[in-house]
PDB file of C-alpha atoms in Angstrom:
ATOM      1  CA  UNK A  20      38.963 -67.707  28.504  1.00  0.00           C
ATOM      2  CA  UNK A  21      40.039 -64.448  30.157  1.00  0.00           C
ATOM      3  CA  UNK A  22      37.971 -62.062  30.843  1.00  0.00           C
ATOM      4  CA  UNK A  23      38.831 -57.986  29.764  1.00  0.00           C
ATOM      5  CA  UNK A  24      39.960 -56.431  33.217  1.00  0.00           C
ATOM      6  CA  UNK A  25      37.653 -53.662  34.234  1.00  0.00           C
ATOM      7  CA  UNK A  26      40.406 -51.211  33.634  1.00  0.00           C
ATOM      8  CA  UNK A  27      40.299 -52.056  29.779  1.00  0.00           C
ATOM      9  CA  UNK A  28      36.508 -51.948  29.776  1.00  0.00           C
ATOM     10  CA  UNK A  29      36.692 -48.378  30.966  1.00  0.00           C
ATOM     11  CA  UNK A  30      38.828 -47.128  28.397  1.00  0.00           C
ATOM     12  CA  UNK A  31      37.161 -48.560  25.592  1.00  0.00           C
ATOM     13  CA  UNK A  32      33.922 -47.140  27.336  1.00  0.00           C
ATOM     14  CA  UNK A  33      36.092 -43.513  27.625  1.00  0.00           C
ATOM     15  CA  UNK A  34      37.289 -43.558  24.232  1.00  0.00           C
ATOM     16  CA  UNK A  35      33.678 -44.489  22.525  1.00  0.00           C
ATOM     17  CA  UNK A  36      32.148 -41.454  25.024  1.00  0.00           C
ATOM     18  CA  UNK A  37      35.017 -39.010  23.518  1.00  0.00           C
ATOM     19  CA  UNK A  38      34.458 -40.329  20.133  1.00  0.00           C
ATOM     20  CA  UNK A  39      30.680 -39.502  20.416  1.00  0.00           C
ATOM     21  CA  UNK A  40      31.393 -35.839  22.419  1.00  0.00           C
ATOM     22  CA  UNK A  41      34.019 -35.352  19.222  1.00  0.00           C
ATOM     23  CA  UNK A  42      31.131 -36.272  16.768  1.00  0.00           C
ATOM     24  CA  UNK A  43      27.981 -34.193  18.742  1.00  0.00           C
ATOM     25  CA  UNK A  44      30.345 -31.297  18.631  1.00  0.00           C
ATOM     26  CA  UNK A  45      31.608 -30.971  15.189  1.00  0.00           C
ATOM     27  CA  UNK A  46      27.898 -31.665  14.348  1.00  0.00           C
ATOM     28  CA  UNK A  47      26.916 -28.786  16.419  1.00  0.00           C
ATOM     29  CA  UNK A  48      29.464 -26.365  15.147  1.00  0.00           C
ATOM     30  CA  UNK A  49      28.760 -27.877  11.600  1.00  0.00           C
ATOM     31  CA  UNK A  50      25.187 -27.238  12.555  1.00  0.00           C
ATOM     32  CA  UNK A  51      25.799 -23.261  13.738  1.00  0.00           C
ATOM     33  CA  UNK A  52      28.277 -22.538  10.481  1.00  0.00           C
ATOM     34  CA  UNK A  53      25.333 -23.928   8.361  1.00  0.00           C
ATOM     35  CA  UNK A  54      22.585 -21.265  10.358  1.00  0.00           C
ATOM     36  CA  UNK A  55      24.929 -18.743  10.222  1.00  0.00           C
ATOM     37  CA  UNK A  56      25.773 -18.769   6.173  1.00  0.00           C
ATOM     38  CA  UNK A  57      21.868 -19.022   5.637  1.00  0.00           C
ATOM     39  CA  UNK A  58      21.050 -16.575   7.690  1.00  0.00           C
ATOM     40  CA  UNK A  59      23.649 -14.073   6.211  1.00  0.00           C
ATOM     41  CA  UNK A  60      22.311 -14.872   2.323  1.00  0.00           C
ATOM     42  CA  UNK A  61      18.427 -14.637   3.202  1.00  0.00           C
ATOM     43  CA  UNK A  62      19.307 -11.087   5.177  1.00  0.00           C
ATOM     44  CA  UNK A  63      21.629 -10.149   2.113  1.00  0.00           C
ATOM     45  CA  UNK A  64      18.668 -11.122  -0.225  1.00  0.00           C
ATOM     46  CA  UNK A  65      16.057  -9.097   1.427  1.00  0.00           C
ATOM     47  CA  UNK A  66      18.046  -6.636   3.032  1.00  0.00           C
ATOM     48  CA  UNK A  67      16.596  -6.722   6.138  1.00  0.00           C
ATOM     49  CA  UNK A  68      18.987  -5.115   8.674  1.00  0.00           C
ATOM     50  CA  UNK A  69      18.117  -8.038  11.574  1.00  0.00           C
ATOM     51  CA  UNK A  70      20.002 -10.724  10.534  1.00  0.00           C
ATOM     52  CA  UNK A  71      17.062 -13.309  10.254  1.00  0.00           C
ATOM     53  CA  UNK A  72      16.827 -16.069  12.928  1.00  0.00           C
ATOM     54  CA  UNK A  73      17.880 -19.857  11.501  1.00  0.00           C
ATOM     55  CA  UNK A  74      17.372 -23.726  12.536  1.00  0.00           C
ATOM     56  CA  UNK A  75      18.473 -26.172  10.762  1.00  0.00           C
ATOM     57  CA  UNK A  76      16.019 -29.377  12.055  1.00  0.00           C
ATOM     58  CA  UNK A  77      17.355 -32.919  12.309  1.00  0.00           C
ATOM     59  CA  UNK A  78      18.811 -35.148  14.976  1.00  0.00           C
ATOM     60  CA  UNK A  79      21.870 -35.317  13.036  1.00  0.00           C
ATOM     61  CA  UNK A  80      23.137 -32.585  10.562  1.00  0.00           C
ATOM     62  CA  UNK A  81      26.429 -34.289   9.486  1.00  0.00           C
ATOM     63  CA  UNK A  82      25.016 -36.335   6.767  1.00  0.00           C
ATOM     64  CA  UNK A  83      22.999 -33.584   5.586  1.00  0.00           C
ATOM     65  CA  UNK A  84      26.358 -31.212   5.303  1.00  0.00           C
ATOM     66  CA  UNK A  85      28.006 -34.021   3.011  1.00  0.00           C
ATOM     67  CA  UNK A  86      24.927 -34.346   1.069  1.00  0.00           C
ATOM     68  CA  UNK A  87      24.442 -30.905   0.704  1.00  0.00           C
ATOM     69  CA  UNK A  88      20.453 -31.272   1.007  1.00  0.00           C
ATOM     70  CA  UNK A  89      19.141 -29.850   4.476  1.00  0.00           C
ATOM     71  CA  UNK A  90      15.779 -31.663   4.833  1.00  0.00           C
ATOM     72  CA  UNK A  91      14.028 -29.369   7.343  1.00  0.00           C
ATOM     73  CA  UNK A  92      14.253 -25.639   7.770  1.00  0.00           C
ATOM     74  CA  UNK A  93      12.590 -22.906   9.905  1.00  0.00           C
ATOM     75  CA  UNK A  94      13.527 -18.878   9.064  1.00  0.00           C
ATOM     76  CA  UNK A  95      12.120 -15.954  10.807  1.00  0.00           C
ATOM     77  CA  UNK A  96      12.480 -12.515   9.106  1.00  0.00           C
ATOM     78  CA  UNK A  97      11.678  -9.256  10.622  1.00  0.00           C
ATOM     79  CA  UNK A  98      10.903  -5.660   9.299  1.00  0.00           C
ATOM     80  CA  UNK A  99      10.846  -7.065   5.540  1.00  0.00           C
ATOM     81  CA  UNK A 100      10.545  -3.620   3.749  1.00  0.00           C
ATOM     82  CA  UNK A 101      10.042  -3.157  -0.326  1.00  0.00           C
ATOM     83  CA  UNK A 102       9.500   0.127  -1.049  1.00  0.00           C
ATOM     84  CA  UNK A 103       6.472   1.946   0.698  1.00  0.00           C
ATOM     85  CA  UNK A 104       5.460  -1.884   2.091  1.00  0.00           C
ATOM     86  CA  UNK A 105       6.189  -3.091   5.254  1.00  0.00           C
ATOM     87  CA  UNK A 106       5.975  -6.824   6.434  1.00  0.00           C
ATOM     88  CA  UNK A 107       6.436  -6.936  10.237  1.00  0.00           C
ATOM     89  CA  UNK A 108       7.472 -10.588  10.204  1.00  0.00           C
ATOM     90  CA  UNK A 109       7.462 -13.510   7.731  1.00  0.00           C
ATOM     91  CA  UNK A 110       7.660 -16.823   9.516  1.00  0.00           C
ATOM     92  CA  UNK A 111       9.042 -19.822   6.964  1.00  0.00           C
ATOM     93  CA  UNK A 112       9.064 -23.346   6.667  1.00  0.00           C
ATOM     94  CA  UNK A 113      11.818 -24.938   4.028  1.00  0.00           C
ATOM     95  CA  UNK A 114      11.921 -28.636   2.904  1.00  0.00           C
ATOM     96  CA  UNK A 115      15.086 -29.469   0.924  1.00  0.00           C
ATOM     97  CA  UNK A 116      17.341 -26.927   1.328  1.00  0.00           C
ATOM     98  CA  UNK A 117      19.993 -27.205  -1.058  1.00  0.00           C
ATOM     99  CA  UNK A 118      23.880 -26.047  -0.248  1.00  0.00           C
ATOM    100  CA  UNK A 119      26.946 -27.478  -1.539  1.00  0.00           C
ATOM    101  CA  UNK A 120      29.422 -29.228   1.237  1.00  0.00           C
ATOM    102  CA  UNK A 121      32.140 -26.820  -0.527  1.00  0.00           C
ATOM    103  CA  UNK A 122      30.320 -23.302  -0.175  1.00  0.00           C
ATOM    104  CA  UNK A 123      29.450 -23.862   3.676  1.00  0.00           C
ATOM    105  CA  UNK A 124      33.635 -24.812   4.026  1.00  0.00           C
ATOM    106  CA  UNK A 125      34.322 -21.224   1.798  1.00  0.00           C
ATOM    107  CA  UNK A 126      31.228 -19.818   3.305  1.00  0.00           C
ATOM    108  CA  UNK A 127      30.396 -18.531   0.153  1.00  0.00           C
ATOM    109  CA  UNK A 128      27.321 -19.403  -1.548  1.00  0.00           C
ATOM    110  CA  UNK A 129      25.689 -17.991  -5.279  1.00  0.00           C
ATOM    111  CA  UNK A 130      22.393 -19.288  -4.627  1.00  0.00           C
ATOM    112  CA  UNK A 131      20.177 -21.902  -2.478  1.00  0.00           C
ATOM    113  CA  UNK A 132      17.558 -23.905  -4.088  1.00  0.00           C
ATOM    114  CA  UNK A 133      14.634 -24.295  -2.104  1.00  0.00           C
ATOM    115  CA  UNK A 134      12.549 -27.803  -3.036  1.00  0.00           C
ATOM    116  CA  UNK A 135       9.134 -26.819  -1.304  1.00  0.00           C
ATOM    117  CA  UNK A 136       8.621 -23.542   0.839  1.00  0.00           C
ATOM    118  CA  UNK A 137       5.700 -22.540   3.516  1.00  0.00           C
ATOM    119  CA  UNK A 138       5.855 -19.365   4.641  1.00  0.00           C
ATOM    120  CA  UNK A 139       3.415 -16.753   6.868  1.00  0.00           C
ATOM    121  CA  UNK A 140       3.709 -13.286   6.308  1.00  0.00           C
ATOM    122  CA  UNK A 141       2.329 -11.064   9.290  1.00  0.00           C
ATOM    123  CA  UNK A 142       1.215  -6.908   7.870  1.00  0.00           C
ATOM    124  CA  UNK A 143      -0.015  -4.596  10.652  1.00  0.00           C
ATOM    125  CA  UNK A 144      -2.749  -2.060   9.190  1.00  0.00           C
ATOM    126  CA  UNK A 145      -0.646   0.546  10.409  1.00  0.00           C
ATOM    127  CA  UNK A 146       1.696  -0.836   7.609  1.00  0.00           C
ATOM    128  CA  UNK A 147      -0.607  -0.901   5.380  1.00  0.00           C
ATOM    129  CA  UNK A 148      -2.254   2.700   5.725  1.00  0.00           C
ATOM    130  CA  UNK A 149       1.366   3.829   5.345  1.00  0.00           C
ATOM    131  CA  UNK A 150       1.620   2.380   2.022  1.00  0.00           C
ATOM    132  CA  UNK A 151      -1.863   3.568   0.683  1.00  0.00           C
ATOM    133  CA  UNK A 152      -0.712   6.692   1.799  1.00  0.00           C
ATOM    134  CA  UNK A 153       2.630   6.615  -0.089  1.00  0.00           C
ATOM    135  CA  UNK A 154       1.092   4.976  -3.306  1.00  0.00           C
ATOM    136  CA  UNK A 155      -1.830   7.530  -3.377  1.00  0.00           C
ATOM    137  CA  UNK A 156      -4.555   5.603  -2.105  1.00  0.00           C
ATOM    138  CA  UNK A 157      -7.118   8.024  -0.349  1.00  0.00           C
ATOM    139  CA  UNK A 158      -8.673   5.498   1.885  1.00  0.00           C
ATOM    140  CA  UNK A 159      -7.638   4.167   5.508  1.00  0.00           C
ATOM    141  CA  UNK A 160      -7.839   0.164   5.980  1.00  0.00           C
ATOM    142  CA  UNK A 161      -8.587  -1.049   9.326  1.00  0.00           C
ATOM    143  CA  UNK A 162     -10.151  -5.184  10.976  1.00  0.00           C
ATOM    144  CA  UNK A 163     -13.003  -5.798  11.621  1.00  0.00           C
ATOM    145  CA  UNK A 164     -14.095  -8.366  14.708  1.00  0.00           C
ATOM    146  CA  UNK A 165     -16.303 -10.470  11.967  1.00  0.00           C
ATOM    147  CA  UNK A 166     -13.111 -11.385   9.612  1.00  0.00           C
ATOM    148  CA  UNK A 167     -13.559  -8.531   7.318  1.00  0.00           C
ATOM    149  CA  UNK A 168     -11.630  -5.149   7.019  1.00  0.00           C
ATOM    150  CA  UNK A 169     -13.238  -1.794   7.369  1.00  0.00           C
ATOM    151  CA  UNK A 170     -12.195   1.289   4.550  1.00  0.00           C
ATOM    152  CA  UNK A 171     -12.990   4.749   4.780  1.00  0.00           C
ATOM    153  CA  UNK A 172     -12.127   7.515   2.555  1.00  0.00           C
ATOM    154  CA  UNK A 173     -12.816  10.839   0.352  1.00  0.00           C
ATOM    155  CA  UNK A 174     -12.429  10.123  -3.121  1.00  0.00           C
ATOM    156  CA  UNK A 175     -13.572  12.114  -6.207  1.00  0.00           C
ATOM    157  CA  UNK A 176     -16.300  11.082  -8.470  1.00  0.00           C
ATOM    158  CA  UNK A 177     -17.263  12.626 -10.995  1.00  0.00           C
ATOM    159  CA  UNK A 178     -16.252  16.084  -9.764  1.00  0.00           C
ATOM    160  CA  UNK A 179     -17.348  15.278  -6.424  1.00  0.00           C
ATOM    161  CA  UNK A 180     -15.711  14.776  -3.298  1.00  0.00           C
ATOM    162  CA  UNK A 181     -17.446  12.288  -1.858  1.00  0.00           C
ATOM    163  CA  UNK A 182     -17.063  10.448   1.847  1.00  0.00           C
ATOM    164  CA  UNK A 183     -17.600   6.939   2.554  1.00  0.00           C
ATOM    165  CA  UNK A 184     -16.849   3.934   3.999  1.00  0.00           C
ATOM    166  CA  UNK A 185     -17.026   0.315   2.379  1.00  0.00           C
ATOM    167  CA  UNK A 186     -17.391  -3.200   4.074  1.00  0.00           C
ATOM    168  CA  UNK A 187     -14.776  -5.557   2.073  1.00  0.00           C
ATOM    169  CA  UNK A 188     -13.004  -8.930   1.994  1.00  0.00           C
ATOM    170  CA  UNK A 189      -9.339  -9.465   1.304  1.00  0.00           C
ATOM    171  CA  UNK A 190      -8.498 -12.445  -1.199  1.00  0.00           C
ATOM    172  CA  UNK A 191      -5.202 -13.342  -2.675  1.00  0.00           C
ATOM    173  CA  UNK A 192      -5.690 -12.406  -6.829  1.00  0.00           C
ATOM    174  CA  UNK A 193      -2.712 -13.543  -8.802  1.00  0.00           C
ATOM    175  CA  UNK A 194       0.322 -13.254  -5.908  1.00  0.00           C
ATOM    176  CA  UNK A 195      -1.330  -9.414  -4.174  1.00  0.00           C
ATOM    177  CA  UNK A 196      -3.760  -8.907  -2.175  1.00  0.00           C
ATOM    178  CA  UNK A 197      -7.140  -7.637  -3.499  1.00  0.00           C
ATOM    179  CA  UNK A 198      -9.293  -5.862  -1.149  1.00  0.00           C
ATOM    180  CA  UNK A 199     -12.688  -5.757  -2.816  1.00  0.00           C
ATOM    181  CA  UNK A 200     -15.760  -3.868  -1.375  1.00  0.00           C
ATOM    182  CA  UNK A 201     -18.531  -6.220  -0.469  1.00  0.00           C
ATOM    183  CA  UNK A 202     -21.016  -3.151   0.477  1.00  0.00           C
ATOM    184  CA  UNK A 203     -19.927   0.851   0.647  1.00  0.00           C
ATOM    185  CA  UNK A 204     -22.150   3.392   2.431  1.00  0.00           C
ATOM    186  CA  UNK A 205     -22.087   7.044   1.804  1.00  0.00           C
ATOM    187  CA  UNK A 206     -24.421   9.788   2.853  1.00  0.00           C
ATOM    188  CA  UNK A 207     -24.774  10.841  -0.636  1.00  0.00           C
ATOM    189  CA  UNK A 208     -27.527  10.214  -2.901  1.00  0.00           C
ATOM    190  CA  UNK A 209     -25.519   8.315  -6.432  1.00  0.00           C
ATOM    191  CA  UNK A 210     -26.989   7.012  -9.315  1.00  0.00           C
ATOM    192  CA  UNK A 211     -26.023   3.804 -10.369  1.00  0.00           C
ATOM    193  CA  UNK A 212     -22.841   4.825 -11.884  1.00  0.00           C
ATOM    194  CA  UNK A 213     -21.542   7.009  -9.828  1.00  0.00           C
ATOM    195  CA  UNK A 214     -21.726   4.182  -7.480  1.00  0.00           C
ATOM    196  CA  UNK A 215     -19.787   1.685  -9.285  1.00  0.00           C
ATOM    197  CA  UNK A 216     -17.257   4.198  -9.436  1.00  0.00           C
ATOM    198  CA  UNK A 217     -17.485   4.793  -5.720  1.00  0.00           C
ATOM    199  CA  UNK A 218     -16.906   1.285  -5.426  1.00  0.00           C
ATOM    200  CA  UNK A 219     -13.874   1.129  -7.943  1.00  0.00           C
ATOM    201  CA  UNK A 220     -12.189   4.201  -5.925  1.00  0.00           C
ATOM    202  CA  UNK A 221     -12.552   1.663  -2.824  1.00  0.00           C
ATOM    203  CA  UNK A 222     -10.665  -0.987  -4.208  1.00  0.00           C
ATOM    204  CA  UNK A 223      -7.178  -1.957  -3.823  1.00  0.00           C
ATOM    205  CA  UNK A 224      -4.366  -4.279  -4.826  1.00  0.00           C
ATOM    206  CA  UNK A 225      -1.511  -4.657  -2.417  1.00  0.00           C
ATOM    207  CA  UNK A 226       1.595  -6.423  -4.426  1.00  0.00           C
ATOM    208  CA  UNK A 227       3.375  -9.065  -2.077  1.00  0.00           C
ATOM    209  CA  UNK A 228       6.146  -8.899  -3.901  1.00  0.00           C
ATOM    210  CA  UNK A 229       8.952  -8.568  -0.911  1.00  0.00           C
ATOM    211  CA  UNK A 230       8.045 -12.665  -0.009  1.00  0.00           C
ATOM    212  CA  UNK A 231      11.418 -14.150   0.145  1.00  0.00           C
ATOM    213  CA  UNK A 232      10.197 -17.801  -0.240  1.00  0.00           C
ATOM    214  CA  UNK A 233       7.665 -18.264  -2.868  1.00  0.00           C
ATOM    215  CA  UNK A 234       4.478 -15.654  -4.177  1.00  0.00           C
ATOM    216  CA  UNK A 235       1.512 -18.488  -4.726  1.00  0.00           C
ATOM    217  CA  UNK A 236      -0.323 -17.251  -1.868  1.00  0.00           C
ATOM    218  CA  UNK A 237      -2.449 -19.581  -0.646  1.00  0.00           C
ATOM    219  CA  UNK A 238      -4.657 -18.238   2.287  1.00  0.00           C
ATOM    220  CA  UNK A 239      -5.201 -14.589   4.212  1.00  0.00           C
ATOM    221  CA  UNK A 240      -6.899 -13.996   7.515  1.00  0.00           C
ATOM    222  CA  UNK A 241      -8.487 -11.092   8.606  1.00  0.00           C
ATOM    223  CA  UNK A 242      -7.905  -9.819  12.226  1.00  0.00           C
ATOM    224  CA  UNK A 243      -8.735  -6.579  14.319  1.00  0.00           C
ATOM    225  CA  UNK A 244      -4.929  -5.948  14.436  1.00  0.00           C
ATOM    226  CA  UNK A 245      -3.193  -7.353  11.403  1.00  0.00           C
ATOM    227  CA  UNK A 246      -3.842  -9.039   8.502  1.00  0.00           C
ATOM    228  CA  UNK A 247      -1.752 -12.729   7.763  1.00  0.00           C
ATOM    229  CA  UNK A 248      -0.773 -14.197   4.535  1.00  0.00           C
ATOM    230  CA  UNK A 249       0.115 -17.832   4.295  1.00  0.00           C
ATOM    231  CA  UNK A 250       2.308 -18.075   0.724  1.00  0.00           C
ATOM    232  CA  UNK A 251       4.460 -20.642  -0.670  1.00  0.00           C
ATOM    233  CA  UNK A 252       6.181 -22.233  -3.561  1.00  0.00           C
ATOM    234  CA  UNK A 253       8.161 -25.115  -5.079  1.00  0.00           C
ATOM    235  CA  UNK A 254      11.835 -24.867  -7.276  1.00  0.00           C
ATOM    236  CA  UNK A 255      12.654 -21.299  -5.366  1.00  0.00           C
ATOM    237  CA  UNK A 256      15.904 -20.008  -6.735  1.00  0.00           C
ATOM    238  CA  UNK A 257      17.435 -17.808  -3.841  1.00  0.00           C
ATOM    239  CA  UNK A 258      20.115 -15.057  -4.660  1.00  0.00           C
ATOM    240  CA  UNK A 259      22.323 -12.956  -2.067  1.00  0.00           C
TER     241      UNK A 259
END
């Protein structure tokens, strides 16, 4: 039996190299058209004016395109404004992304559904002050280094202008964020209901509203900077 000559060997082995080059690179340009279209419809549904940053996970993304199902998905926005709120930066995690083959070809897509999303959403308290301010809030929110937040303020109760500062924690309370006075100091003698008014005119509700991926939020952390939200959600419906 004859054996193949070497020559014939090393064009099968060049042909099955250029077959595999072909293959990585239509994946990768396959992979970039996919990052590209997502990234214009989440910017285009936020309207953020950074077009957000996009990776599609995967050691292959070919059989994802045809399926239309993108199994792993990170998305960073930046400067994610809704009226007088600011979020400087949500970082998100998708998990069966869903795009038809024929909208990536058109590059034209009426809406993504999103199976399960995880997403962090970073606020400054510079942000937030900005928004009290705009929504009429007479108080000033700053971190504490124990995990809770500081306010201060002069409010009116009953008639009186009164200074003060309050202690308080910041839970999640039906999608916003609730900051709620654990213990408010002022050098002003109140009776008992002047002080549960004091402590009414110290509380807040932030709406979260501008998340892109999903309002269940789930967690928030405290810190001496800036204040993150972890959020999430399942069956998201995303419009551009």
């Amino acid at each position: 039996m004859r054996r193949p000559r070497r020559s014939t060997l090393l064009l099968a082995a060049s042909v099955a190299v250029g077959v595999l080059l072909l293959l990585w690179g239509a994946d990768r340009l396959a992979r970039w058209a996919a990052e590209g279209l997502l990234a214009r419809n989440v910017q285009l549904a936020t309207g953020v004016l950074t077009p957000p940053e996009v990776e599609v996970h995967g050691a292959f993304f070919l059989p994802q395109l045809i399926a239309g199902r993108y199994e792993r998905v990170e998305i960073v926005v930046e400067d994610l404004r809704a009226g007088p709120l600011r979020i400087e930066r949500v970082d998100a995690e998708l998990t069966g992304v869903h795009v038809p083959f024929h909208d990536l070809l058109t590059q034209d897509v009426d809406v993504v559904y999103l199976e399960r999303t995880r997403e962090v959403a970073t606020l400054t308290y510079e942000d937030l002050n900005t928004y009290l301010e705009a929504t009429g809030r007479p108080v000033r929110l700053d971190g504490r280094p124990d995990g809770e937040a500081l306010l201060t303020g002069s409010v009116e109760i009953l008639g009186r202008r009164l200074s003060a500062s309050a202690r308080a924690v910041i839970d999640a309370e039906d999608g916003d964020l609730a900051v709620q006075p654990t213990q408010v100091d002022t050098a002003t003698f109140l009776d008992d209901a002047s002080r549960l008014l004091l402590r009414q005119r110290f509380t807040v509700v932030i709406p979260m509203d501008p998340l892109p991926f999903g309002q269940e939020l789930t967690d928030v952390d405290i810190g001496e900077e800036r204040i993150t939200v972890e959020a999430g959600g399942t069956g998201i419906i995303l419009r551009p």
